Short mmCIF file of C-alpha atoms and ligand atoms in Angstrom, two decimals:
data_model
loop_
_atom_site.label_atom_id
_atom_site.label_comp_id
_atom_site.label_asym_id
_atom_site.label_seq_id
_atom_site.Cartn_x
_atom_site.Cartn_y
_atom_site.Cartn_z
CA MET X 10 5.91 7.96 -9.34
CA LEU X 11 8.17 4.76 -9.44
CA ILE X 12 6.89 1.48 -8.40
CA VAL X 13 9.98 -1.45 -7.67
CA GLU X 14 8.34 -5.03 -8.30
CA ASP X 15 9.33 -8.10 -9.48
CA ASN X 16 5.37 -9.78 -10.18
CA ALA X 17 5.06 -8.86 -13.61
CA LEU X 18 1.05 -9.00 -12.24
CA ASN X 19 1.51 -6.52 -9.15
CA ILE X 20 3.34 -4.64 -11.33
CA LYS X 21 0.06 -4.02 -13.90
CA LEU X 22 -2.06 -3.74 -10.80
CA PHE X 23 -0.47 -1.26 -9.15
CA CYS X 24 0.11 0.22 -12.36
CA ASP X 25 -3.34 0.62 -13.35
CA LEU X 26 -4.35 1.49 -10.45
CA LEU X 27 -2.48 4.50 -9.69
CA ALA X 28 -2.65 5.59 -13.05
CA ALA X 29 -6.47 5.24 -12.48
CA HIS X 30 -6.13 7.59 -9.57
CA GLY X 31 -4.60 10.28 -11.99
CA HIS X 32 -1.03 9.30 -11.67
CA GLN X 33 1.49 8.38 -13.57
CA PRO X 34 3.46 5.35 -12.70
CA GLU X 35 6.99 3.78 -13.91
CA ALA X 36 7.61 0.09 -12.81
CA VAL X 37 11.41 -1.00 -13.13
CA THR X 38 11.92 -4.73 -11.57
CA ASP X 39 15.05 -4.20 -9.92
CA SER X 40 16.38 -1.99 -7.06
CA ARG X 41 19.57 -1.54 -9.18
CA LEU X 42 17.59 0.06 -11.87
CA ALA X 43 15.29 1.82 -8.71
CA LEU X 44 17.95 4.07 -7.58
CA GLU X 45 19.04 4.67 -11.29
CA ALA X 46 15.41 6.01 -12.20
CA ALA X 47 14.88 7.39 -8.86
CA ARG X 48 18.24 9.98 -9.96
CA ALA X 49 16.62 10.10 -13.31
CA PHE X 50 13.42 11.57 -12.74
CA ARG X 51 12.95 12.13 -9.34
CA PRO X 52 9.45 10.62 -8.09
CA GLU X 53 7.62 12.38 -6.17
CA LEU X 54 6.68 8.59 -4.64
CA VAL X 55 8.36 5.55 -4.33
CA ILE X 56 5.70 2.33 -4.24
CA THR X 57 8.65 -0.23 -3.91
CA ASP X 58 8.21 -4.27 -3.01
CA ILE X 59 10.46 -6.06 0.03
CA GLN X 60 11.20 -9.48 -1.21
CA LEU X 61 12.85 -8.40 -4.67
CA PRO X 62 16.18 -10.42 -6.26
CA HIS X 63 19.82 -8.74 -5.72
CA VAL X 64 19.13 -5.83 -3.51
CA SER X 65 16.02 -6.52 -1.02
CA GLY X 66 13.39 -3.42 -0.73
CA LEU X 67 14.36 -3.00 3.07
CA GLU X 68 17.91 -2.36 1.50
CA LEU X 69 16.53 -0.22 -0.84
CA ILE X 70 14.61 2.42 1.53
CA ARG X 71 18.32 2.73 3.23
CA LEU X 72 20.13 3.67 -0.10
CA LEU X 73 17.23 6.17 -0.59
CA ARG X 74 17.74 8.12 2.30
CA ALA X 75 21.33 8.03 2.21
CA ASP X 76 21.13 9.75 -0.86
CA ALA X 77 21.47 13.33 -0.71
CA GLU X 78 19.18 13.91 -3.71
CA LEU X 79 16.91 11.24 -2.56
CA LYS X 80 16.26 11.30 1.03
CA THR X 81 13.08 13.65 1.10
CA VAL X 82 11.25 11.37 -1.56
CA PRO X 83 8.17 9.38 0.71
CA ILE X 84 8.58 5.93 0.69
CA MET X 85 5.55 3.15 0.75
CA ALA X 86 6.87 -0.34 1.22
CA VAL X 87 4.70 -3.03 -0.48
CA THR X 88 4.96 -6.78 1.74
CA ALA X 89 3.56 -10.43 1.82
CA TYR X 90 5.42 -10.72 4.48
CA ALA X 91 3.11 -9.44 7.55
CA GLY X 92 4.58 -10.84 10.24
CA GLN X 93 5.72 -9.37 12.92
CA GLY X 94 8.36 -6.62 13.04
CA ASP X 95 7.84 -6.21 9.42
CA GLU X 96 6.53 -3.10 10.07
CA GLU X 97 9.15 -1.66 12.73
CA ARG X 98 11.71 -2.88 9.98
CA VAL X 99 9.99 -1.22 7.37
CA ARG X 100 9.64 2.19 9.11
CA GLY X 101 13.22 1.85 11.13
CA ALA X 102 15.34 1.74 6.68
CA GLY X 103 12.78 5.34 7.33
CA ALA X 104 9.70 4.24 4.54
CA GLN X 105 7.21 6.13 5.91
CA ALA X 106 3.75 3.41 5.18
CA TYR X 107 3.55 0.18 4.68
CA VAL X 108 0.95 -1.74 2.67
CA SER X 109 0.57 -6.00 3.06
CA LYS X 110 -0.23 -8.12 0.51
CA PRO X 111 -2.62 -9.14 -0.87
CA ILE X 112 -3.37 -5.29 -1.22
CA SER X 113 -6.47 -3.78 -0.15
CA VAL X 114 -7.34 -1.55 -3.53
CA ALA X 115 -9.06 0.39 -1.19
CA ARG X 116 -6.03 1.36 1.48
CA PHE X 117 -3.96 1.25 -1.17
CA ALA X 118 -5.44 4.37 -2.60
CA ALA X 119 -5.97 6.12 0.62
CA THR X 120 -2.35 5.16 1.56
CA VAL X 121 -0.80 6.64 -1.89
CA ASP X 122 -2.71 9.95 -1.40
CA GLU X 123 -2.18 10.63 2.07
CA LEU X 124 2.05 10.60 1.35
CA LEU X 125 1.13 12.86 -1.49
CA ALA X 126 -0.39 15.88 0.49
CA GLU X 127 2.21 14.92 3.40
CA SER X 128 4.78 15.57 1.11
CA GLY X 129 2.60 18.85 -0.34
CA ALA X 130 2.64 17.01 -3.94
CA GLY X 131 -1.13 16.26 -3.47
CA ALA X 132 -1.83 20.06 -2.25
CA THR X 133 -1.62 21.76 -5.54
CA LYS X 134 -4.08 19.12 -7.51
CA ALA X 135 -6.34 19.08 -4.54
CA ALA X 136 -6.86 23.17 -4.42
CA VAL X 137 -7.14 22.97 -8.66
CA MET X 138 -9.75 20.30 -8.57
CA ASP X 139 -12.34 22.21 -5.44
CA PRO X 140 -12.43 25.88 -7.67
CA GLY X 141 -15.17 26.19 -5.12
CA SER X 142 -13.28 26.64 -1.91
CA SER X 143 -13.11 30.52 -1.15
CA PRO X 144 -11.33 30.63 2.93
CA GLY X 145 -13.63 34.34 3.87
MN1 MN E 6 8.62 -9.72 -4.36
#
């Protein structure tokens, strides 16, 4: 999955957290690099900061949604601005989920899992990890 974040401490936090949950995070620090990276490796999820240099996270979300190959990739926005209307703006731009900073580790991880499950990316993994279930 692709992490777009310009703060080194947050990059480390998000990447460590995701790796601990069995994911393979790739981080970029700039929205301009994010589009290139997303086209190159087709992430199963994009996690983006909103306050970014050059191109804001909101604009990145709009650009991803306008891209024929990337318009269906789930997007989770993470932002320090928890002001009124922020979540609406983020969702209006096309993100599926919104997590405010400082993050709750549990909420961050749960939101990632929910988005992967909704998109179907997590379904295979869940089935493999649950060999005991037999639907009758
Ligand atoms: Mn930032």
